[in-house]
């Protein structure tokens, strides 16, 4: 193997202070393999610093040259180490290293920093244990000058062992480790990480006190310090205007799951409200979230997902400010890159260009600074904001040097290298993105996923108050809150920070006019109120031109535009002056961006309403109520359908006419007729839950009472929203529709993520007679209503709530069911409440499907509460993955039979039941003689003894109609016992007992004797 040690002319280290220390040695060329280097008189610490100061470009040339010469794989290297262990000369060389460690670090000034570095790179943690006596015998062999006894480390120091086992860190830059060519799988950034050095010693953001203490330690170069200072100053700048308002949004753990069994698309899973896992530790918890899944020297990918306008970008900018304030000491460098800055054409860039030059405020590219960034990727945080703009990846970087290649590439090529953990390997990559799109589909393998929860009602009011305070309208805060409270529809939409800001802007404008006023009742009215004054002052054709740009860019999934794309310079100046577009710092060619995504959606809908290019027969497709293959723009502008319905149907003078004038009235009327015919042909009962909610939103935006009644009257009596996210706006619109229908409904709200206020508002409606919801959510709702003293609503909720049928799929489901039973038992002991809860009393079917691991653990908990379900008729303990409750579980279950008077069906299939369990079951079955109709013991381990026990009890089961004992292990003797017992049971209709342990001829003979015996 070739040695990668540099060939310096002399030492870079000053002579150590203190008596009796080894002088700095002049190093000549170090040729040959590791053994020659180990037996040399070279100072290891010198070699480390010399190699650490090599230029990255030189390293890359060295590592990438002669890739096919003198290389070995990991298996060969391990075999080489085994051979070396038995070689006496090699063992002596490693003993020298142990002695050198004692010598080099005797100076207390170097102990803090250099010892950690040296120990890490000689692989102390990987050495094989060897007796201290063996080490003492080798002290007289080759070494640098022997230190004095007074300078030797105390005996309490960790023992130094002799020989490393195997290179768990094959990419170490230490001269004592194999080269990158020997182990080609390790990327270059991992070669230079210093995990054992403390943050106070290495970080440019260390405190002044730490700086004074470590004043004699090696410092960062001045240019690196200046760069970090400039970076901190840039991030610490307070955003101007409403961007500076900070109301912290909650982040919750998230995961992606397939939208259906036949689809490869993934979407955010919808946990119940009580199952949410908020990141209560804030930013620190988010950045540490993937640590348990992160492999050493591996890039950590963390994604923060959320719909447009939920506050992802604001949160990402705050993360960079937190670092600038010294709150993230684990990172020396933080780079914040909005992805609109990376939307560039065919130009090529280097990685340093991506980090320094393509951000919102470009910084000069400094090779020395980049060298430090490149060598310490584990101390780099890279934030890619609004990553949904990067919809394509052009593949990995293909070159002989792999991930350390310095050749320029396209921006997407560099980003692909980061996403695939090839470039800057070992860094932390923090992404923000929308949960839909091609990029989000690839995030299922991220180390951690979080979702932005949006504002609660109280947070929305806090934001509105701070907005008016920042605008200098403190005296109008109370009146603005009254206006918002008067429009609960808009209050529910303030779940989105972007819409909350729009409400604040319109409230401020309305209150400045004075007099009696109120906020509009629709989203369309909200944005018409914001854009109406600006449209009156617009140059001719400016609004229509901007609307067309919004639509065309949206179809290409973009939100930034160039100055040259405006119809005129006057139109551009007007749009900028009115705040419709704003500069996008860092974007190519002086780009501009729409002030918000919802504004782009609204302008896109304005273009669809005004354009004569859109054919009438194509217009209904833009309501997003048709299959995706027929949707022409894939609904990326997801706010367009509701705005389009509002613009076309609301009174012309107050809506579209206020934006485009009276000339568009004729075109609007024609489009209104087209959409009316389409909406009236729809059958709400045939739509999926998500489409039904979108239909309700679109219909409400129209403010057309006749169309609204037509839709709500078509709602089915039972509405299931299982697996569909119910946000506050969804909850409000659904409640309005149910009330307007004037008839009774039953709702299934399981796995909807509905919040407690929304759940209480829906189930408290008089038209809702029955509903299902997550047990954990219901327990929380009951406790909340009890604390607030809302006894009437509490009784109504208890009467309406049902869990029929209930399927336990996790231990938590069983525990929640136990909590429900405990609530009933608590109520029964109280004198002022009724005894049984209807949900417990009326449960008729209970399924238990936890599988072979959790099943045996959770089944005893289920058995303890079974007697509470007095109406239970169907108990299904069968599962495709097999619960395997075993004989012990059957014995526990049998003890409850005397109290299960209504049980008709008992399914014990695939539960690993043997003769012992069958005998226990047979002893207890007479307790169910008057109710049990069907008993299944399919695919268990019952032999002849168990079959005989069942045959003995069969005549006593007067109500039994079907017995299934197929695929067990009894023989012809057991089968004959069952057949003989069957002749005494005229009430039994079917006995299924085919099993491979019985000859087929015996089966046929028994079936000929009694046709009720089934062999299927």
mmCIF file of C-alpha atoms in Angstrom, residues 422-762:
data_model
loop_
_atom_site.group_PDB
_atom_site.id
_atom_site.type_symbol
_atom_site.label_atom_id
_atom_site.label_comp_id
_atom_site.label_asym_id
_atom_site.label_seq_id
_atom_site.Cartn_x
_atom_site.Cartn_y
_atom_site.Cartn_z
ATOM 1 C CA UNK A 422 -22.617 12.605 -1.891
ATOM 2 C CA UNK A 423 -21.464 16.211 -1.537
ATOM 3 C CA UNK A 424 -20.428 17.739 1.785
ATOM 4 C CA UNK A 425 -21.088 14.382 3.352
ATOM 5 C CA UNK A 426 -21.621 14.626 7.100
ATOM 6 C CA UNK A 427 -23.401 17.991 7.143
ATOM 7 C CA UNK A 428 -26.925 18.663 8.377
ATOM 8 C CA UNK A 429 -29.350 19.413 5.539
ATOM 9 C CA UNK A 430 -32.550 21.177 6.631
ATOM 10 C CA UNK A 431 -35.288 21.363 3.974
ATOM 11 C CA UNK A 432 -38.631 23.116 3.951
ATOM 12 C CA UNK A 433 -41.157 22.033 1.342
ATOM 13 C CA UNK A 434 -44.819 21.471 0.630
ATOM 14 C CA UNK A 435 -46.076 17.952 1.303
ATOM 15 C CA UNK A 436 -47.063 17.428 -2.337
ATOM 16 C CA UNK A 437 -44.803 17.242 -5.352
ATOM 17 C CA UNK A 438 -42.012 15.083 -6.683
ATOM 18 C CA UNK A 439 -39.454 16.299 -4.157
ATOM 19 C CA UNK A 440 -41.691 15.525 -1.188
ATOM 20 C CA UNK A 441 -42.155 11.987 -2.513
ATOM 21 C CA UNK A 442 -38.407 11.381 -2.128
ATOM 22 C CA UNK A 443 -38.304 12.537 1.495
ATOM 23 C CA UNK A 444 -39.578 9.272 2.950
ATOM 24 C CA UNK A 445 -35.952 8.311 3.685
ATOM 25 C CA UNK A 446 -35.161 11.552 5.506
ATOM 26 C CA UNK A 447 -33.753 11.161 9.009
ATOM 27 C CA UNK A 448 -36.612 13.195 10.504
ATOM 28 C CA UNK A 449 -39.836 14.740 9.217
ATOM 29 C CA UNK A 450 -41.790 17.552 10.838
ATOM 30 C CA UNK A 451 -44.990 19.329 9.917
ATOM 31 C CA UNK A 452 -45.879 22.964 10.552
ATOM 32 C CA UNK A 453 -49.117 22.970 12.519
ATOM 33 C CA UNK A 454 -50.241 26.524 11.713
ATOM 34 C CA UNK A 455 -51.909 29.045 14.038
ATOM 35 C CA UNK A 456 -54.471 28.299 16.682
ATOM 36 C CA UNK A 457 -57.300 30.806 17.153
ATOM 37 C CA UNK A 458 -55.443 32.454 20.031
ATOM 38 C CA UNK A 459 -52.213 32.672 18.028
ATOM 39 C CA UNK A 460 -54.122 34.275 15.138
ATOM 40 C CA UNK A 461 -55.468 36.959 17.471
ATOM 41 C CA UNK A 462 -51.991 37.520 18.886
ATOM 42 C CA UNK A 463 -50.592 37.959 15.375
ATOM 43 C CA UNK A 464 -53.310 40.450 14.434
ATOM 44 C CA UNK A 465 -52.623 42.456 17.589
ATOM 45 C CA UNK A 466 -48.883 42.601 16.881
ATOM 46 C CA UNK A 467 -49.499 43.475 13.245
ATOM 47 C CA UNK A 468 -51.546 46.541 14.151
ATOM 48 C CA UNK A 469 -49.049 47.452 16.847
ATOM 49 C CA UNK A 470 -46.210 47.358 14.309
ATOM 50 C CA UNK A 471 -48.321 49.439 11.904
ATOM 51 C CA UNK A 472 -48.812 52.100 14.570
ATOM 52 C CA UNK A 473 -52.550 51.437 14.966
ATOM 53 C CA UNK A 474 -52.525 50.316 18.589
ATOM 54 C CA UNK A 475 -55.800 52.085 19.355
ATOM 55 C CA UNK A 476 -57.572 49.966 16.713
ATOM 56 C CA UNK A 477 -56.515 46.571 18.026
ATOM 57 C CA UNK A 478 -59.689 45.903 20.000
ATOM 58 C CA UNK A 479 -61.936 46.940 17.118
ATOM 59 C CA UNK A 480 -59.964 44.747 14.672
ATOM 60 C CA UNK A 481 -60.391 41.728 16.944
ATOM 61 C CA UNK A 482 -64.150 42.405 17.057
ATOM 62 C CA UNK A 483 -64.266 42.464 13.243
ATOM 63 C CA UNK A 484 -62.418 39.144 13.067
ATOM 64 C CA UNK A 485 -64.615 37.583 15.744
ATOM 65 C CA UNK A 486 -67.663 38.614 13.719
ATOM 66 C CA UNK A 487 -66.492 36.499 10.767
ATOM 67 C CA UNK A 488 -65.815 32.992 12.122
ATOM 68 C CA UNK A 489 -65.177 31.778 8.579
ATOM 69 C CA UNK A 490 -62.168 34.092 8.236
ATOM 70 C CA UNK A 491 -61.101 33.303 11.791
ATOM 71 C CA UNK A 492 -60.923 29.614 10.879
ATOM 72 C CA UNK A 493 -58.776 30.471 7.843
ATOM 73 C CA UNK A 494 -56.383 32.434 10.061
ATOM 74 C CA UNK A 495 -55.001 28.969 10.780
ATOM 75 C CA UNK A 496 -52.704 30.023 7.900
ATOM 76 C CA UNK A 497 -50.278 32.834 8.873
ATOM 77 C CA UNK A 498 -50.419 34.220 5.320
ATOM 78 C CA UNK A 499 -54.202 34.609 5.474
ATOM 79 C CA UNK A 500 -53.899 36.027 8.975
ATOM 80 C CA UNK A 501 -51.616 38.718 7.564
ATOM 81 C CA UNK A 502 -54.070 39.446 4.741
ATOM 82 C CA UNK A 503 -56.868 39.874 7.304
ATOM 83 C CA UNK A 504 -54.650 42.299 9.210
ATOM 84 C CA UNK A 505 -53.954 44.341 6.070
ATOM 85 C CA UNK A 506 -57.631 44.624 5.164
ATOM 86 C CA UNK A 507 -58.669 45.377 8.766
ATOM 87 C CA UNK A 508 -56.165 48.204 8.921
ATOM 88 C CA UNK A 509 -57.422 49.659 5.631
ATOM 89 C CA UNK A 510 -61.107 49.412 6.643
ATOM 90 C CA UNK A 511 -60.547 50.972 10.060
ATOM 91 C CA UNK A 512 -58.684 53.893 8.503
ATOM 92 C CA UNK A 513 -61.805 54.718 6.486
ATOM 93 C CA UNK A 514 -63.838 54.986 9.694
ATOM 94 C CA UNK A 515 -67.538 54.422 10.121
ATOM 95 C CA UNK A 516 -69.365 51.117 10.453
ATOM 96 C CA UNK A 517 -67.617 48.357 8.572
ATOM 97 C CA UNK A 518 -67.166 44.623 8.555
ATOM 98 C CA UNK A 519 -64.858 42.070 7.029
ATOM 99 C CA UNK A 520 -66.012 40.073 3.986
ATOM 100 C CA UNK A 521 -67.427 36.598 4.520
ATOM 101 C CA UNK A 522 -65.369 34.799 1.821
ATOM 102 C CA UNK A 523 -61.749 34.474 0.784
ATOM 103 C CA UNK A 524 -62.616 35.952 -2.614
ATOM 104 C CA UNK A 525 -64.065 39.022 -0.946
ATOM 105 C CA UNK A 526 -60.955 39.323 1.238
ATOM 106 C CA UNK A 527 -58.587 39.508 -1.740
ATOM 107 C CA UNK A 528 -60.919 41.685 -3.801
ATOM 108 C CA UNK A 529 -60.902 44.112 -0.880
ATOM 109 C CA UNK A 530 -57.108 44.110 -0.875
ATOM 110 C CA UNK A 531 -56.613 44.422 -4.656
ATOM 111 C CA UNK A 532 -59.590 46.637 -5.507
ATOM 112 C CA UNK A 533 -57.953 49.971 -4.581
ATOM 113 C CA UNK A 534 -54.737 48.955 -6.371
ATOM 114 C CA UNK A 535 -56.654 47.913 -9.522
ATOM 115 C CA UNK A 536 -58.335 51.339 -9.790
ATOM 116 C CA UNK A 537 -54.908 52.999 -10.098
ATOM 117 C CA UNK A 538 -53.377 50.457 -12.465
ATOM 118 C CA UNK A 539 -52.074 51.241 -15.958
ATOM 119 C CA UNK A 540 -54.210 49.844 -18.797
ATOM 120 C CA UNK A 541 -53.897 46.074 -18.979
ATOM 121 C CA UNK A 542 -51.493 45.854 -16.012
ATOM 122 C CA UNK A 543 -53.737 43.701 -13.815
ATOM 123 C CA UNK A 544 -54.694 41.347 -16.636
ATOM 124 C CA UNK A 545 -51.045 41.006 -17.669
ATOM 125 C CA UNK A 546 -49.947 40.251 -14.111
ATOM 126 C CA UNK A 547 -52.794 37.734 -13.742
ATOM 127 C CA UNK A 548 -51.697 35.962 -16.897
ATOM 128 C CA UNK A 549 -48.118 35.804 -15.630
ATOM 129 C CA UNK A 550 -49.329 34.333 -12.326
ATOM 130 C CA UNK A 551 -51.257 31.618 -14.141
ATOM 131 C CA UNK A 552 -48.544 30.690 -16.621
ATOM 132 C CA UNK A 553 -45.833 30.585 -13.956
ATOM 133 C CA UNK A 554 -48.088 28.506 -11.723
ATOM 134 C CA UNK A 555 -48.532 25.929 -14.436
ATOM 135 C CA UNK A 556 -44.722 25.647 -14.515
ATOM 136 C CA UNK A 557 -44.647 25.444 -10.706
ATOM 137 C CA UNK A 558 -42.826 28.729 -10.292
ATOM 138 C CA UNK A 559 -43.443 31.848 -8.255
ATOM 139 C CA UNK A 560 -40.631 34.139 -9.466
ATOM 140 C CA UNK A 561 -40.661 36.265 -12.585
ATOM 141 C CA UNK A 562 -38.275 38.511 -14.499
ATOM 142 C CA UNK A 563 -38.653 42.210 -15.238
ATOM 143 C CA UNK A 564 -38.746 41.473 -18.943
ATOM 144 C CA UNK A 565 -41.898 39.364 -18.514
ATOM 145 C CA UNK A 566 -44.085 42.316 -17.521
ATOM 146 C CA UNK A 567 -46.194 43.795 -20.299
ATOM 147 C CA UNK A 568 -44.613 47.214 -19.697
ATOM 148 C CA UNK A 569 -42.300 49.112 -17.385
ATOM 149 C CA UNK A 570 -45.320 50.987 -16.007
ATOM 150 C CA UNK A 571 -47.000 47.694 -15.129
ATOM 151 C CA UNK A 572 -43.873 46.547 -13.315
ATOM 152 C CA UNK A 573 -43.551 49.799 -11.371
ATOM 153 C CA UNK A 574 -47.247 49.642 -10.412
ATOM 154 C CA UNK A 575 -47.022 46.031 -9.213
ATOM 155 C CA UNK A 576 -43.958 46.788 -7.097
ATOM 156 C CA UNK A 577 -45.434 49.983 -5.656
ATOM 157 C CA UNK A 578 -48.674 48.233 -4.636
ATOM 158 C CA UNK A 579 -46.823 45.346 -3.016
ATOM 159 C CA UNK A 580 -48.163 42.699 -5.415
ATOM 160 C CA UNK A 581 -44.633 41.619 -6.256
ATOM 161 C CA UNK A 582 -41.444 42.226 -4.351
ATOM 162 C CA UNK A 583 -37.742 41.825 -5.052
ATOM 163 C CA UNK A 584 -36.419 38.307 -4.626
ATOM 164 C CA UNK A 585 -32.875 38.751 -3.218
ATOM 165 C CA UNK A 586 -30.422 36.455 -4.891
ATOM 166 C CA UNK A 587 -32.668 35.503 -7.810
ATOM 167 C CA UNK A 588 -31.128 35.523 -11.254
ATOM 168 C CA UNK A 589 -31.394 38.670 -13.421
ATOM 169 C CA UNK A 590 -33.071 40.902 -10.818
ATOM 170 C CA UNK A 591 -36.025 38.604 -10.302
ATOM 171 C CA UNK A 592 -39.272 39.433 -8.545
ATOM 172 C CA UNK A 593 -41.614 37.188 -6.590
ATOM 173 C CA UNK A 594 -45.308 37.374 -5.751
ATOM 174 C CA UNK A 595 -45.803 38.660 -2.231
ATOM 175 C CA UNK A 596 -47.574 35.427 -1.266
ATOM 176 C CA UNK A 597 -48.543 32.120 -2.818
ATOM 177 C CA UNK A 598 -52.258 32.762 -2.196
ATOM 178 C CA UNK A 599 -51.997 36.073 -4.038
ATOM 179 C CA UNK A 600 -50.560 34.197 -7.021
ATOM 180 C CA UNK A 601 -53.495 31.758 -6.785
ATOM 181 C CA UNK A 602 -55.978 34.631 -6.711
ATOM 182 C CA UNK A 603 -54.383 36.336 -9.727
ATOM 183 C CA UNK A 604 -54.367 33.018 -11.584
ATOM 184 C CA UNK A 605 -58.102 32.690 -10.919
ATOM 185 C CA UNK A 606 -58.616 36.274 -12.170
ATOM 186 C CA UNK A 607 -56.976 35.291 -15.446
ATOM 187 C CA UNK A 608 -59.220 32.224 -15.820
ATOM 188 C CA UNK A 609 -62.296 34.400 -15.182
ATOM 189 C CA UNK A 610 -61.249 37.129 -17.618
ATOM 190 C CA UNK A 611 -59.586 35.137 -20.390
ATOM 191 C CA UNK A 612 -61.430 34.371 -23.575
ATOM 192 C CA UNK A 613 -58.721 31.831 -24.433
ATOM 193 C CA UNK A 614 -60.163 29.333 -21.947
ATOM 194 C CA UNK A 615 -62.835 27.251 -23.639
ATOM 195 C CA UNK A 616 -66.121 26.851 -21.814
ATOM 196 C CA UNK A 617 -65.936 23.062 -21.797
ATOM 197 C CA UNK A 618 -62.476 23.203 -20.186
ATOM 198 C CA UNK A 619 -63.435 25.555 -17.347
ATOM 199 C CA UNK A 620 -64.980 22.931 -14.977
ATOM 200 C CA UNK A 621 -61.718 21.006 -14.951
ATOM 201 C CA UNK A 622 -60.081 23.826 -13.015
ATOM 202 C CA UNK A 623 -62.334 23.234 -10.002
ATOM 203 C CA UNK A 624 -60.146 20.220 -9.152
ATOM 204 C CA UNK A 625 -63.141 17.925 -8.656
ATOM 205 C CA UNK A 626 -62.252 15.615 -11.536
ATOM 206 C CA UNK A 627 -59.620 12.821 -11.647
ATOM 207 C CA UNK A 628 -56.051 14.059 -11.781
ATOM 208 C CA UNK A 629 -55.418 12.692 -15.270
ATOM 209 C CA UNK A 630 -57.993 15.178 -16.559
ATOM 210 C CA UNK A 631 -56.689 18.110 -14.478
ATOM 211 C CA UNK A 632 -54.694 20.361 -16.822
ATOM 212 C CA UNK A 633 -52.468 22.034 -14.235
ATOM 213 C CA UNK A 634 -52.182 19.324 -11.584
ATOM 214 C CA UNK A 635 -53.648 21.667 -8.970
ATOM 215 C CA UNK A 636 -50.275 23.161 -7.989
ATOM 216 C CA UNK A 637 -52.078 26.483 -7.575
ATOM 217 C CA UNK A 638 -54.328 24.816 -5.027
ATOM 218 C CA UNK A 639 -56.210 27.994 -4.106
ATOM 219 C CA UNK A 640 -57.464 28.622 -7.673
ATOM 220 C CA UNK A 641 -60.692 26.525 -7.549
ATOM 221 C CA UNK A 642 -62.243 28.463 -4.642
ATOM 222 C CA UNK A 643 -61.187 31.863 -5.983
ATOM 223 C CA UNK A 644 -62.480 30.977 -9.450
ATOM 224 C CA UNK A 645 -65.904 30.010 -8.095
ATOM 225 C CA UNK A 646 -66.105 33.220 -6.088
ATOM 226 C CA UNK A 647 -65.050 35.496 -8.954
ATOM 227 C CA UNK A 648 -67.509 33.940 -11.408
ATOM 228 C CA UNK A 649 -70.548 33.743 -9.108
ATOM 229 C CA UNK A 650 -70.361 36.700 -6.722
ATOM 230 C CA UNK A 651 -72.091 39.946 -7.805
ATOM 231 C CA UNK A 652 -70.079 41.492 -10.614
ATOM 232 C CA UNK A 653 -69.997 45.048 -9.299
ATOM 233 C CA UNK A 654 -68.599 44.004 -5.921
ATOM 234 C CA UNK A 655 -66.208 41.347 -7.167
ATOM 235 C CA UNK A 656 -64.769 40.916 -10.662
ATOM 236 C CA UNK A 657 -66.120 44.289 -11.774
ATOM 237 C CA UNK A 658 -64.149 46.010 -8.999
ATOM 238 C CA UNK A 659 -60.979 44.590 -10.533
ATOM 239 C CA UNK A 660 -61.579 44.618 -14.288
ATOM 240 C CA UNK A 661 -64.468 47.030 -14.799
ATOM 241 C CA UNK A 662 -67.881 46.417 -16.374
ATOM 242 C CA UNK A 663 -66.465 45.163 -19.693
ATOM 243 C CA UNK A 664 -66.010 41.631 -18.378
ATOM 244 C CA UNK A 665 -69.655 41.165 -17.319
ATOM 245 C CA UNK A 666 -70.762 39.336 -20.472
ATOM 246 C CA UNK A 667 -67.866 36.870 -20.376
ATOM 247 C CA UNK A 668 -68.465 36.278 -16.666
ATOM 248 C CA UNK A 669 -72.159 35.468 -17.180
ATOM 249 C CA UNK A 670 -71.343 32.846 -19.797
ATOM 250 C CA UNK A 671 -68.806 31.162 -17.577
ATOM 251 C CA UNK A 672 -71.225 31.246 -14.667
ATOM 252 C CA UNK A 673 -73.797 29.259 -16.625
ATOM 253 C CA UNK A 674 -71.180 26.659 -17.555
ATOM 254 C CA UNK A 675 -70.096 26.159 -13.953
ATOM 255 C CA UNK A 676 -73.691 26.088 -12.683
ATOM 256 C CA UNK A 677 -74.568 23.207 -14.999
ATOM 257 C CA UNK A 678 -71.440 21.354 -13.965
ATOM 258 C CA UNK A 679 -71.969 21.777 -10.204
ATOM 259 C CA UNK A 680 -75.604 20.734 -10.368
ATOM 260 C CA UNK A 681 -74.691 17.546 -12.212
ATOM 261 C CA UNK A 682 -72.306 16.492 -9.456
ATOM 262 C CA UNK A 683 -73.535 13.948 -6.924
ATOM 263 C CA UNK A 684 -71.910 14.694 -3.540
ATOM 264 C CA UNK A 685 -72.511 11.138 -2.351
ATOM 265 C CA UNK A 686 -70.168 9.738 -5.032
ATOM 266 C CA UNK A 687 -67.225 12.027 -4.270
ATOM 267 C CA UNK A 688 -64.287 11.107 -2.085
ATOM 268 C CA UNK A 689 -63.974 12.917 1.222
ATOM 269 C CA UNK A 690 -61.347 15.391 0.004
ATOM 270 C CA UNK A 691 -63.327 16.220 -3.138
ATOM 271 C CA UNK A 692 -66.507 16.675 -1.106
ATOM 272 C CA UNK A 693 -64.809 19.191 1.173
ATOM 273 C CA UNK A 694 -63.443 21.088 -1.836
ATOM 274 C CA UNK A 695 -66.934 21.149 -3.349
ATOM 275 C CA UNK A 696 -68.333 22.642 -0.133
ATOM 276 C CA UNK A 697 -65.623 25.309 -0.099
ATOM 277 C CA UNK A 698 -66.193 26.245 -3.743
ATOM 278 C CA UNK A 699 -69.962 26.364 -3.297
ATOM 279 C CA UNK A 700 -69.697 28.572 -0.229
ATOM 280 C CA UNK A 701 -67.436 31.016 -2.099
ATOM 281 C CA UNK A 702 -70.180 31.530 -4.687
ATOM 282 C CA UNK A 703 -72.597 33.077 -2.128
ATOM 283 C CA UNK A 704 -75.349 31.506 -4.268
ATOM 284 C CA UNK A 705 -78.058 30.290 -1.860
ATOM 285 C CA UNK A 706 -79.744 28.054 -4.438
ATOM 286 C CA UNK A 707 -76.519 26.301 -5.418
ATOM 287 C CA UNK A 708 -75.540 25.899 -1.751
ATOM 288 C CA UNK A 709 -78.853 24.225 -0.918
ATOM 289 C CA UNK A 710 -78.583 21.954 -3.941
ATOM 290 C CA UNK A 711 -75.193 20.675 -2.763
ATOM 291 C CA UNK A 712 -76.007 20.244 0.941
ATOM 292 C CA UNK A 713 -79.260 18.420 0.170
ATOM 293 C CA UNK A 714 -77.234 15.873 -1.791
ATOM 294 C CA UNK A 715 -75.054 14.963 1.183
ATOM 295 C CA UNK A 716 -75.389 11.301 2.260
ATOM 296 C CA UNK A 717 -76.712 10.552 5.735
ATOM 297 C CA UNK A 718 -73.450 8.869 6.753
ATOM 298 C CA UNK A 719 -70.280 10.834 6.107
ATOM 299 C CA UNK A 720 -66.880 9.201 6.583
ATOM 300 C CA UNK A 721 -63.700 11.296 6.604
ATOM 301 C CA UNK A 722 -61.324 8.547 7.753
ATOM 302 C CA UNK A 723 -57.772 9.399 6.670
ATOM 303 C CA UNK A 724 -58.701 12.903 5.445
ATOM 304 C CA UNK A 725 -57.149 15.864 7.261
ATOM 305 C CA UNK A 726 -59.828 18.106 8.778
ATOM 306 C CA UNK A 727 -58.299 21.556 9.264
ATOM 307 C CA UNK A 728 -60.183 24.393 11.028
ATOM 308 C CA UNK A 729 -61.517 25.778 7.693
ATOM 309 C CA UNK A 730 -62.771 22.299 6.744
ATOM 310 C CA UNK A 731 -64.448 21.907 10.123
ATOM 311 C CA UNK A 732 -66.261 25.231 9.859
ATOM 312 C CA UNK A 733 -67.526 24.676 6.298
ATOM 313 C CA UNK A 734 -68.635 21.122 7.086
ATOM 314 C CA UNK A 735 -70.547 22.277 10.164
ATOM 315 C CA UNK A 736 -72.281 25.006 8.139
ATOM 316 C CA UNK A 737 -73.310 22.481 5.488
ATOM 317 C CA UNK A 738 -74.718 20.012 8.035
ATOM 318 C CA UNK A 739 -76.777 22.727 9.705
ATOM 319 C CA UNK A 740 -78.085 24.022 6.379
ATOM 320 C CA UNK A 741 -79.221 20.538 5.282
ATOM 321 C CA UNK A 742 -81.849 20.375 8.055
ATOM 322 C CA UNK A 743 -81.670 16.583 8.613
ATOM 323 C CA UNK A 744 -79.758 14.059 10.716
ATOM 324 C CA UNK A 745 -76.246 12.805 10.004
ATOM 325 C CA UNK A 746 -73.744 10.346 11.408
ATOM 326 C CA UNK A 747 -70.036 11.160 11.123
ATOM 327 C CA UNK A 748 -66.864 9.070 11.174
ATOM 328 C CA UNK A 749 -64.040 11.370 12.315
ATOM 329 C CA UNK A 750 -61.357 8.770 13.054
ATOM 330 C CA UNK A 751 -57.845 9.525 11.732
ATOM 331 C CA UNK A 752 -58.716 13.075 10.698
ATOM 332 C CA UNK A 753 -56.407 15.024 13.021
ATOM 333 C CA UNK A 754 -59.299 17.297 13.976
ATOM 334 C CA UNK A 755 -58.458 19.625 16.881
ATOM 335 C CA UNK A 756 -60.511 19.571 20.120
ATOM 336 C CA UNK A 757 -62.406 22.851 19.438
ATOM 337 C CA UNK A 758 -63.364 21.611 15.971
ATOM 338 C CA UNK A 759 -64.418 18.210 17.297
ATOM 339 C CA UNK A 760 -66.586 19.826 19.973
ATOM 340 C CA UNK A 761 -68.250 22.167 17.475
ATOM 341 C CA UNK A 762 -69.157 19.350 15.066
#
